[in-house]
PDB file of C-alpha atoms in Angstrom:
ATOM      1  CA  UNK A  16       0.000   0.000   0.000  1.00 57.00           C
ATOM      2  CA  UNK A  17       1.046   3.599  -0.522  1.00 73.00           C
ATOM      3  CA  UNK A  18       2.115   5.619   2.543  1.00 87.00           C
ATOM      4  CA  UNK A  19      -0.734   7.007   4.626  1.00 95.00           C
ATOM      5  CA  UNK A  20      -1.960  10.493   3.783  1.00 95.00           C
ATOM      6  CA  UNK A  21      -0.451  12.153   6.848  1.00 96.00           C
ATOM      7  CA  UNK A  22       2.992  10.801   5.950  1.00 97.00           C
ATOM      8  CA  UNK A  23       2.655  12.045   2.385  1.00 97.00           C
ATOM      9  CA  UNK A  24       1.550  15.468   3.578  1.00 98.00           C
ATOM     10  CA  UNK A  25       4.487  15.624   6.004  1.00 98.00           C
ATOM     11  CA  UNK A  26       6.836  14.772   3.136  1.00 98.00           C
ATOM     12  CA  UNK A  27       5.306  17.495   0.958  1.00 98.00           C
ATOM     13  CA  UNK A  28       5.557  20.022   3.792  1.00 98.00           C
ATOM     14  CA  UNK A  29       9.183  19.212   4.567  1.00 98.00           C
ATOM     15  CA  UNK A  30      10.243  18.909   0.941  1.00 98.00           C
ATOM     16  CA  UNK A  31       8.695  22.237  -0.054  1.00 98.00           C
ATOM     17  CA  UNK A  32      10.076  23.924   3.055  1.00 98.00           C
ATOM     18  CA  UNK A  33      13.595  22.729   2.354  1.00 98.00           C
ATOM     19  CA  UNK A  34      13.301  23.677  -1.305  1.00 98.00           C
ATOM     20  CA  UNK A  35      12.412  27.265  -0.387  1.00 98.00           C
ATOM     21  CA  UNK A  36      15.134  27.267   2.257  1.00 98.00           C
ATOM     22  CA  UNK A  37      17.596  26.332  -0.482  1.00 98.00           C
ATOM     23  CA  UNK A  38      16.264  28.988  -2.876  1.00 98.00           C
ATOM     24  CA  UNK A  39      16.240  31.795  -0.306  1.00 98.00           C
ATOM     25  CA  UNK A  40      19.328  30.726   1.616  1.00 98.00           C
ATOM     26  CA  UNK A  41      21.501  30.359  -1.469  1.00 98.00           C
ATOM     27  CA  UNK A  42      20.274  33.745  -2.659  1.00 98.00           C
ATOM     28  CA  UNK A  43      21.314  35.336   0.626  1.00 98.00           C
ATOM     29  CA  UNK A  44      24.706  33.632   0.538  1.00 98.00           C
ATOM     30  CA  UNK A  45      25.221  34.641  -3.085  1.00 97.00           C
ATOM     31  CA  UNK A  46      24.709  38.326  -2.289  1.00 97.00           C
ATOM     32  CA  UNK A  47      27.136  38.048   0.628  1.00 96.00           C
ATOM     33  CA  UNK A  48      29.838  36.445  -1.529  1.00 95.00           C
ATOM     34  CA  UNK A  49      29.567  38.531  -4.696  1.00 94.00           C
ATOM     35  CA  UNK A  50      28.488  41.959  -5.938  1.00 95.00           C
ATOM     36  CA  UNK A  51      27.934  40.727  -9.504  1.00 97.00           C
ATOM     37  CA  UNK A  52      24.259  40.039 -10.215  1.00 96.00           C
ATOM     38  CA  UNK A  53      25.023  37.460 -12.901  1.00 96.00           C
ATOM     39  CA  UNK A  54      27.278  35.521 -10.549  1.00 97.00           C
ATOM     40  CA  UNK A  55      24.673  35.755  -7.800  1.00 97.00           C
ATOM     41  CA  UNK A  56      22.047  34.246 -10.095  1.00 98.00           C
ATOM     42  CA  UNK A  57      24.449  31.499 -11.152  1.00 97.00           C
ATOM     43  CA  UNK A  58      25.158  30.565  -7.535  1.00 97.00           C
ATOM     44  CA  UNK A  59      21.462  30.671  -6.678  1.00 98.00           C
ATOM     45  CA  UNK A  60      20.409  28.538  -9.662  1.00 98.00           C
ATOM     46  CA  UNK A  61      23.097  25.879  -9.153  1.00 98.00           C
ATOM     47  CA  UNK A  62      22.239  25.480  -5.463  1.00 98.00           C
ATOM     48  CA  UNK A  63      18.524  25.280  -6.255  1.00 98.00           C
ATOM     49  CA  UNK A  64      18.985  22.682  -8.994  1.00 98.00           C
ATOM     50  CA  UNK A  65      21.100  20.400  -6.824  1.00 98.00           C
ATOM     51  CA  UNK A  66      18.850  20.829  -3.794  1.00 98.00           C
ATOM     52  CA  UNK A  67      15.729  20.037  -5.815  1.00 98.00           C
ATOM     53  CA  UNK A  68      17.252  16.838  -7.179  1.00 98.00           C
ATOM     54  CA  UNK A  69      18.308  15.728  -3.697  1.00 98.00           C
ATOM     55  CA  UNK A  70      14.897  16.511  -2.211  1.00 98.00           C
ATOM     56  CA  UNK A  71      13.076  14.540  -4.917  1.00 97.00           C
ATOM     57  CA  UNK A  72      15.289  11.552  -4.130  1.00 97.00           C
ATOM     58  CA  UNK A  73      14.612  11.961  -0.408  1.00 97.00           C
ATOM     59  CA  UNK A  74      10.849  12.446  -0.393  1.00 97.00           C
ATOM     60  CA  UNK A  75       9.801  10.931  -3.711  1.00 95.00           C
ATOM     61  CA  UNK A  76       9.245   7.401  -2.364  1.00 94.00           C
ATOM     62  CA  UNK A  77       6.844   8.808   0.255  1.00 96.00           C
ATOM     63  CA  UNK A  78       4.731  11.455  -1.493  1.00 96.00           C
ATOM     64  CA  UNK A  79       5.915  11.557  -5.089  1.00 94.00           C
ATOM     65  CA  UNK A  80       7.853  14.760  -4.310  1.00 96.00           C
ATOM     66  CA  UNK A  81       5.512  17.177  -6.034  1.00 97.00           C
ATOM     67  CA  UNK A  82       6.434  20.246  -3.905  1.00 98.00           C
ATOM     68  CA  UNK A  83       4.252  22.258  -6.284  1.00 98.00           C
ATOM     69  CA  UNK A  84       0.473  22.844  -6.457  1.00 98.00           C
ATOM     70  CA  UNK A  85       0.418  22.909 -10.262  1.00 98.00           C
ATOM     71  CA  UNK A  86       2.115  19.495 -10.433  1.00 97.00           C
ATOM     72  CA  UNK A  87      -0.377  18.106  -7.910  1.00 97.00           C
ATOM     73  CA  UNK A  88      -3.312  19.672  -9.773  1.00 97.00           C
ATOM     74  CA  UNK A  89      -2.124  18.188 -13.077  1.00 96.00           C
ATOM     75  CA  UNK A  90      -1.706  14.789 -11.414  1.00 94.00           C
ATOM     76  CA  UNK A  91      -5.273  14.934 -10.084  1.00 95.00           C
ATOM     77  CA  UNK A  92      -6.756  16.139 -13.383  1.00 94.00           C
ATOM     78  CA  UNK A  93      -4.962  13.658 -15.630  1.00 92.00           C
ATOM     79  CA  UNK A  94      -5.564  10.680 -13.355  1.00 88.00           C
ATOM     80  CA  UNK A  95      -9.177  11.247 -12.383  1.00 85.00           C
ATOM     81  CA  UNK A  96     -10.657   9.233 -15.309  1.00 75.00           C
ATOM     82  CA  UNK A  97      -8.597   6.129 -14.573  1.00 78.00           C
ATOM     83  CA  UNK A  98      -8.591   6.329 -10.772  1.00 79.00           C
ATOM     84  CA  UNK A  99      -4.834   6.932 -10.643  1.00 83.00           C
ATOM     85  CA  UNK A 100      -2.960   9.916  -9.263  1.00 85.00           C
ATOM     86  CA  UNK A 101      -4.232  12.107  -6.431  1.00 93.00           C
ATOM     87  CA  UNK A 102      -7.815  12.193  -5.195  1.00 94.00           C
ATOM     88  CA  UNK A 103      -9.557  15.520  -4.597  1.00 95.00           C
ATOM     89  CA  UNK A 104      -8.937  15.120  -0.849  1.00 95.00           C
ATOM     90  CA  UNK A 105      -5.279  14.395  -1.484  1.00 96.00           C
ATOM     91  CA  UNK A 106      -4.988  17.444  -3.731  1.00 97.00           C
ATOM     92  CA  UNK A 107      -6.391  19.789  -1.078  1.00 98.00           C
ATOM     93  CA  UNK A 108      -4.000  18.358   1.500  1.00 98.00           C
ATOM     94  CA  UNK A 109      -0.995  18.558  -0.814  1.00 98.00           C
ATOM     95  CA  UNK A 110      -1.622  22.193  -1.757  1.00 98.00           C
ATOM     96  CA  UNK A 111      -2.070  23.186   1.886  1.00 98.00           C
ATOM     97  CA  UNK A 112       1.073  21.358   3.007  1.00 98.00           C
ATOM     98  CA  UNK A 113       3.109  22.799   0.124  1.00 98.00           C
ATOM     99  CA  UNK A 114       1.989  26.366   0.803  1.00 98.00           C
ATOM    100  CA  UNK A 115       2.670  26.296   4.534  1.00 98.00           C
ATOM    101  CA  UNK A 116       5.923  24.456   3.904  1.00 98.00           C
ATOM    102  CA  UNK A 117       7.059  27.183   1.508  1.00 98.00           C
ATOM    103  CA  UNK A 118       6.337  29.901   4.057  1.00 98.00           C
ATOM    104  CA  UNK A 119       8.149  27.949   6.758  1.00 98.00           C
ATOM    105  CA  UNK A 120      11.142  27.455   4.476  1.00 98.00           C
ATOM    106  CA  UNK A 121      11.478  31.199   3.855  1.00 98.00           C
ATOM    107  CA  UNK A 122      11.286  31.897   7.590  1.00 98.00           C
ATOM    108  CA  UNK A 123      13.908  29.235   8.291  1.00 98.00           C
ATOM    109  CA  UNK A 124      16.314  30.665   5.727  1.00 98.00           C
ATOM    110  CA  UNK A 125      15.935  34.171   7.159  1.00 98.00           C
ATOM    111  CA  UNK A 126      16.584  32.923  10.675  1.00 98.00           C
ATOM    112  CA  UNK A 127      19.700  30.986   9.609  1.00 98.00           C
ATOM    113  CA  UNK A 128      21.208  34.225   8.312  1.00 98.00           C
ATOM    114  CA  UNK A 129      20.201  36.280  11.371  1.00 98.00           C
ATOM    115  CA  UNK A 130      17.522  38.206   9.473  1.00 98.00           C
ATOM    116  CA  UNK A 131      13.986  39.003  10.669  1.00 97.00           C
ATOM    117  CA  UNK A 132      11.894  35.837  10.522  1.00 98.00           C
ATOM    118  CA  UNK A 133       9.238  37.571   8.416  1.00 98.00           C
ATOM    119  CA  UNK A 134      10.154  40.609   6.339  1.00 97.00           C
ATOM    120  CA  UNK A 135       7.850  40.944   3.353  1.00 98.00           C
ATOM    121  CA  UNK A 136       9.655  41.579   0.093  1.00 98.00           C
ATOM    122  CA  UNK A 137       9.475  44.911  -1.702  1.00 98.00           C
ATOM    123  CA  UNK A 138      10.857  43.505  -4.966  1.00 97.00           C
ATOM    124  CA  UNK A 139       8.285  44.348  -7.629  1.00 98.00           C
ATOM    125  CA  UNK A 140       7.903  41.664 -10.314  1.00 98.00           C
ATOM    126  CA  UNK A 141       4.780  42.953 -12.057  1.00 97.00           C
ATOM    127  CA  UNK A 142       5.143  42.952 -15.845  1.00 98.00           C
ATOM    128  CA  UNK A 143       3.653  41.134 -18.801  1.00 98.00           C
ATOM    129  CA  UNK A 144       6.970  39.701 -20.003  1.00 98.00           C
ATOM    130  CA  UNK A 145       7.582  38.200 -16.549  1.00 98.00           C
ATOM    131  CA  UNK A 146       4.141  36.581 -16.576  1.00 98.00           C
ATOM    132  CA  UNK A 147       4.868  35.138 -20.007  1.00 98.00           C
ATOM    133  CA  UNK A 148       8.104  33.730 -18.604  1.00 98.00           C
ATOM    134  CA  UNK A 149       6.113  32.004 -15.866  1.00 98.00           C
ATOM    135  CA  UNK A 150       3.683  30.506 -18.396  1.00 98.00           C
ATOM    136  CA  UNK A 151       6.610  29.078 -20.378  1.00 98.00           C
ATOM    137  CA  UNK A 152       8.484  27.827 -17.305  1.00 98.00           C
ATOM    138  CA  UNK A 153       5.420  26.136 -15.800  1.00 98.00           C
ATOM    139  CA  UNK A 154       4.178  24.566 -19.038  1.00 98.00           C
ATOM    140  CA  UNK A 155       7.648  23.161 -19.705  1.00 98.00           C
ATOM    141  CA  UNK A 156       7.870  21.723 -16.200  1.00 98.00           C
ATOM    142  CA  UNK A 157       4.495  19.969 -16.506  1.00 97.00           C
ATOM    143  CA  UNK A 158       5.385  18.588 -19.924  1.00 97.00           C
ATOM    144  CA  UNK A 159       8.743  17.277 -18.678  1.00 97.00           C
ATOM    145  CA  UNK A 160       7.381  15.582 -15.565  1.00 95.00           C
ATOM    146  CA  UNK A 161       4.480  13.815 -17.256  1.00 93.00           C
ATOM    147  CA  UNK A 162       6.524  12.863 -20.302  1.00 93.00           C
ATOM    148  CA  UNK A 163       8.995  11.137 -17.995  1.00 93.00           C
ATOM    149  CA  UNK A 164       6.178   9.323 -16.193  1.00 88.00           C
ATOM    150  CA  UNK A 165       4.500   8.230 -19.428  1.00 86.00           C
ATOM    151  CA  UNK A 166       7.786   6.968 -20.859  1.00 86.00           C
ATOM    152  CA  UNK A 167       8.544   4.954 -17.722  1.00 87.00           C
ATOM    153  CA  UNK A 168      11.567   7.121 -16.923  1.00 90.00           C
ATOM    154  CA  UNK A 169      10.459   8.520 -13.565  1.00 86.00           C
ATOM    155  CA  UNK A 170      13.744   7.277 -12.090  1.00 90.00           C
ATOM    156  CA  UNK A 171      15.612  10.073 -13.856  1.00 95.00           C
ATOM    157  CA  UNK A 172      13.195  12.759 -12.619  1.00 94.00           C
ATOM    158  CA  UNK A 173      15.494  14.041  -9.832  1.00 96.00           C
ATOM    159  CA  UNK A 174      18.238  14.906 -12.308  1.00 97.00           C
ATOM    160  CA  UNK A 175      15.921  16.004 -15.126  1.00 97.00           C
ATOM    161  CA  UNK A 176      13.668  18.243 -13.045  1.00 98.00           C
ATOM    162  CA  UNK A 177      16.617  19.781 -11.213  1.00 98.00           C
ATOM    163  CA  UNK A 178      18.366  20.436 -14.517  1.00 98.00           C
ATOM    164  CA  UNK A 179      15.255  21.973 -16.065  1.00 98.00           C
ATOM    165  CA  UNK A 180      14.663  24.372 -13.168  1.00 98.00           C
ATOM    166  CA  UNK A 181      18.347  25.307 -13.086  1.00 98.00           C
ATOM    167  CA  UNK A 182      18.282  26.073 -16.805  1.00 98.00           C
ATOM    168  CA  UNK A 183      14.957  27.904 -16.641  1.00 98.00           C
ATOM    169  CA  UNK A 184      16.480  30.358 -14.171  1.00 98.00           C
ATOM    170  CA  UNK A 185      18.410  31.592 -17.202  1.00 98.00           C
ATOM    171  CA  UNK A 186      16.151  31.202 -20.233  1.00 98.00           C
ATOM    172  CA  UNK A 187      12.988  32.734 -18.722  1.00 98.00           C
ATOM    173  CA  UNK A 188      12.547  36.414 -17.929  1.00 97.00           C
ATOM    174  CA  UNK A 189      10.992  35.595 -14.548  1.00 97.00           C
ATOM    175  CA  UNK A 190      13.840  33.285 -13.400  1.00 97.00           C
ATOM    176  CA  UNK A 191      11.344  30.422 -13.331  1.00 97.00           C
ATOM    177  CA  UNK A 192       9.373  30.404 -10.105  1.00 98.00           C
ATOM    178  CA  UNK A 193       6.935  27.955 -11.795  1.00 98.00           C
ATOM    179  CA  UNK A 194       5.343  27.126  -8.441  1.00 98.00           C
ATOM    180  CA  UNK A 195       2.483  28.962  -6.655  1.00 98.00           C
ATOM    181  CA  UNK A 196       3.491  27.723  -3.186  1.00 98.00           C
ATOM    182  CA  UNK A 197       7.123  28.751  -3.647  1.00 98.00           C
ATOM    183  CA  UNK A 198       5.965  32.122  -5.013  1.00 98.00           C
ATOM    184  CA  UNK A 199       3.925  32.751  -1.865  1.00 98.00           C
ATOM    185  CA  UNK A 200       6.789  31.615   0.360  1.00 98.00           C
ATOM    186  CA  UNK A 201       9.273  33.918  -1.359  1.00 98.00           C
ATOM    187  CA  UNK A 202       7.089  36.936  -0.584  1.00 98.00           C
ATOM    188  CA  UNK A 203       7.955  36.479   3.105  1.00 98.00           C
ATOM    189  CA  UNK A 204      11.624  37.399   2.677  1.00 98.00           C
ATOM    190  CA  UNK A 205      13.225  40.713   1.751  1.00 98.00           C
ATOM    191  CA  UNK A 206      16.231  39.086   0.090  1.00 97.00           C
ATOM    192  CA  UNK A 207      17.635  38.256  -3.355  1.00 97.00           C
ATOM    193  CA  UNK A 208      14.921  35.644  -4.046  1.00 97.00           C
ATOM    194  CA  UNK A 209      12.001  37.712  -2.762  1.00 98.00           C
ATOM    195  CA  UNK A 210       8.874  38.857  -4.570  1.00 98.00           C
ATOM    196  CA  UNK A 211       6.565  41.617  -3.363  1.00 98.00           C
ATOM    197  CA  UNK A 212       3.210  40.312  -2.089  1.00 98.00           C
ATOM    198  CA  UNK A 213       1.443  42.573  -4.609  1.00 98.00           C
ATOM    199  CA  UNK A 214       3.285  40.759  -7.419  1.00 98.00           C
ATOM    200  CA  UNK A 215       2.265  37.282  -6.242  1.00 98.00           C
ATOM    201  CA  UNK A 216      -1.259  37.130  -7.793  1.00 98.00           C
ATOM    202  CA  UNK A 217       0.035  37.874 -11.293  1.00 98.00           C
ATOM    203  CA  UNK A 218       2.669  35.165 -11.015  1.00 98.00           C
ATOM    204  CA  UNK A 219       0.178  32.621  -9.662  1.00 98.00           C
ATOM    205  CA  UNK A 220      -2.324  33.330 -12.454  1.00 98.00           C
ATOM    206  CA  UNK A 221       0.466  32.940 -15.022  1.00 98.00           C
ATOM    207  CA  UNK A 222       1.543  29.665 -13.419  1.00 98.00           C
ATOM    208  CA  UNK A 223      -1.970  28.252 -13.657  1.00 98.00           C
ATOM    209  CA  UNK A 224      -2.124  29.391 -17.273  1.00 98.00           C
ATOM    210  CA  UNK A 225       1.103  27.431 -17.741  1.00 98.00           C
ATOM    211  CA  UNK A 226      -0.567  24.460 -16.055  1.00 98.00           C
ATOM    212  CA  UNK A 227      -3.407  24.539 -18.597  1.00 98.00           C
ATOM    213  CA  UNK A 228      -0.973  24.856 -21.497  1.00 98.00           C
ATOM    214  CA  UNK A 229       1.250  22.099 -20.140  1.00 97.00           C
ATOM    215  CA  UNK A 230      -1.621  19.678 -19.584  1.00 96.00           C
ATOM    216  CA  UNK A 231      -2.877  20.395 -23.094  1.00 96.00           C
ATOM    217  CA  UNK A 232       0.534  19.570 -24.555  1.00 97.00           C
ATOM    218  CA  UNK A 233       0.797  16.406 -22.474  1.00 95.00           C
ATOM    219  CA  UNK A 234      -2.612  15.171 -23.667  1.00 93.00           C
ATOM    220  CA  UNK A 235      -1.745  15.961 -27.278  1.00 95.00           C
ATOM    221  CA  UNK A 236       1.633  14.231 -27.199  1.00 95.00           C
ATOM    222  CA  UNK A 237       0.961  11.412 -24.710  1.00 91.00           C
ATOM    223  CA  UNK A 238      -2.744  10.474 -24.862  1.00 88.00           C
ATOM    224  CA  UNK A 239      -2.260   7.483 -22.546  1.00 82.00           C
ATOM    225  CA  UNK A 240      -0.633   9.519 -19.795  1.00 83.00           C
ATOM    226  CA  UNK A 241      -3.499   9.021 -17.329  1.00 74.00           C
ATOM    227  CA  UNK A 242      -2.282   5.489 -16.620  1.00 70.00           C
ATOM    228  CA  UNK A 243       1.068   6.840 -15.449  1.00 67.00           C
ATOM    229  CA  UNK A 244       0.001   9.499 -12.952  1.00 68.00           C
ATOM    230  CA  UNK A 245       0.942   7.307  -9.983  1.00 68.00           C
ATOM    231  CA  UNK A 246       4.570   7.837 -11.043  1.00 69.00           C
ATOM    232  CA  UNK A 247       4.627  11.628 -10.712  1.00 74.00           C
ATOM    233  CA  UNK A 248       7.239  12.775  -9.828  1.00 77.00           C
ATOM    234  CA  UNK A 249       8.809   9.551  -8.527  1.00 71.00           C
ATOM    235  CA  UNK A 250       7.065   6.183  -8.627  1.00 57.00           C
ATOM    236  CA  UNK A 251       6.064   4.745  -5.276  1.00 53.00           C
ATOM    237  CA  UNK A 252       7.581   1.300  -4.566  1.00 50.00           C
ATOM    238  CA  UNK A 253       4.088  -0.101  -4.072  1.00 45.00           C
ATOM    239  CA  UNK A 254       3.136   0.841  -7.611  1.00 44.00           C
ATOM    240  CA  UNK A 255       5.306  -1.880  -9.186  1.00 39.00           C
ATOM    241  CA  UNK A 256       2.465  -4.394  -9.450  1.00 36.00           C
ATOM    242  CA  UNK A 257       0.201  -1.805 -11.059  1.00 36.00           C
ATOM    243  CA  UNK A 258       2.871  -0.852 -13.572  1.00 37.00           C
ATOM    244  CA  UNK A 259       3.391  -4.489 -14.530  1.00 36.00           C
ATOM    245  CA  UNK A 260      -0.345  -4.984 -14.990  1.00 34.00           C
ATOM    246  CA  UNK A 261      -0.534  -1.924 -17.235  1.00 35.00           C
ATOM    247  CA  UNK A 262       2.610  -2.699 -19.231  1.00 32.00           C
ATOM    248  CA  UNK A 263       0.837  -4.500 -22.037  1.00 34.00           C
ATOM    249  CA  UNK A 264      -1.858  -1.852 -22.414  1.00 34.00           C
ATOM    250  CA  UNK A 265       0.715   0.955 -22.363  1.00 33.00           C
ATOM    251  CA  UNK A 266       2.440  -0.437 -25.410  1.00 38.00           C
ATOM    252  CA  UNK A 267      -0.720  -0.116 -27.498  1.00 31.00           C
ATOM    253  CA  UNK A 268      -1.068   3.679 -27.261  1.00 32.00           C
TER     254      UNK A 268
END
C-alpha cells in the first residue's frame, strides 16, 4: 500500500520547506559572496537545482515529491478518469502542506542568516513579459514531468527536473518560479529571491495558465498519460504491481 496520507503530507511540507530554504538561503549567501548580479544568479540557480534533485530523491518514495500545487493539480486532473494519481482530498492536503511548507522554508532561511523571521519583500515583479516567462516555465515543467512518467523514466526525474529548473532560471525572464506555493513563500523574505506580495497574484495566475498549457501539450503528445500518474514525480515502490499490470496496455497507445 502507498504511505498514509499524513505521511505524504508531512513529506510534501518538509520537501517544499527545504526547497524554499535552499532557494532563499543560497540567494542570501550569493549576495554576501559577490556583488555581480550574474554571478549571484548562477550561484542561486546551481544550489537550487542540486537541492531540488536531492529533495526529490529523499521524499519521492513517500509522497511523489511534487512540492508544487500545479504538479499536484495536473496529477489529479490527468488521473481522475482512470482512478490513478491524487484524489480531490489528497490534492487539497498537498496544496495546503506545500503552501505552509514554503512559508516555513522562507522563515527558516531568514533565521539561519540572522535576518527578521518575516520581512515581506518589496521587490516588484509585475510585468507582462515576466508573466509570459512564468507561463513558459510552468508549461515546460508539466510537460517534462508527465513525459517522464509516461515513458517509464520517472527514475531520472530528480536529475531532469533539477536540470530543467536550473536552466529555466536563465532562459525565462521571470527566473522560473513555476510554483504557486514557492511564489507565496518567497514573498515572506526581503532578500535576493524575494517577490513583493502585490506581485504574487500575477505570477500565480500565469503559473496556472502554464498548467493549462502544459496539460494540453501532455494530452496531445501522450494520450495514454493518465495510466502513469501514480509515477509523478517519482514512482512509489508499491506501484510496481500496477505498472506491470498496465505494461501491455501501455504499449498499445
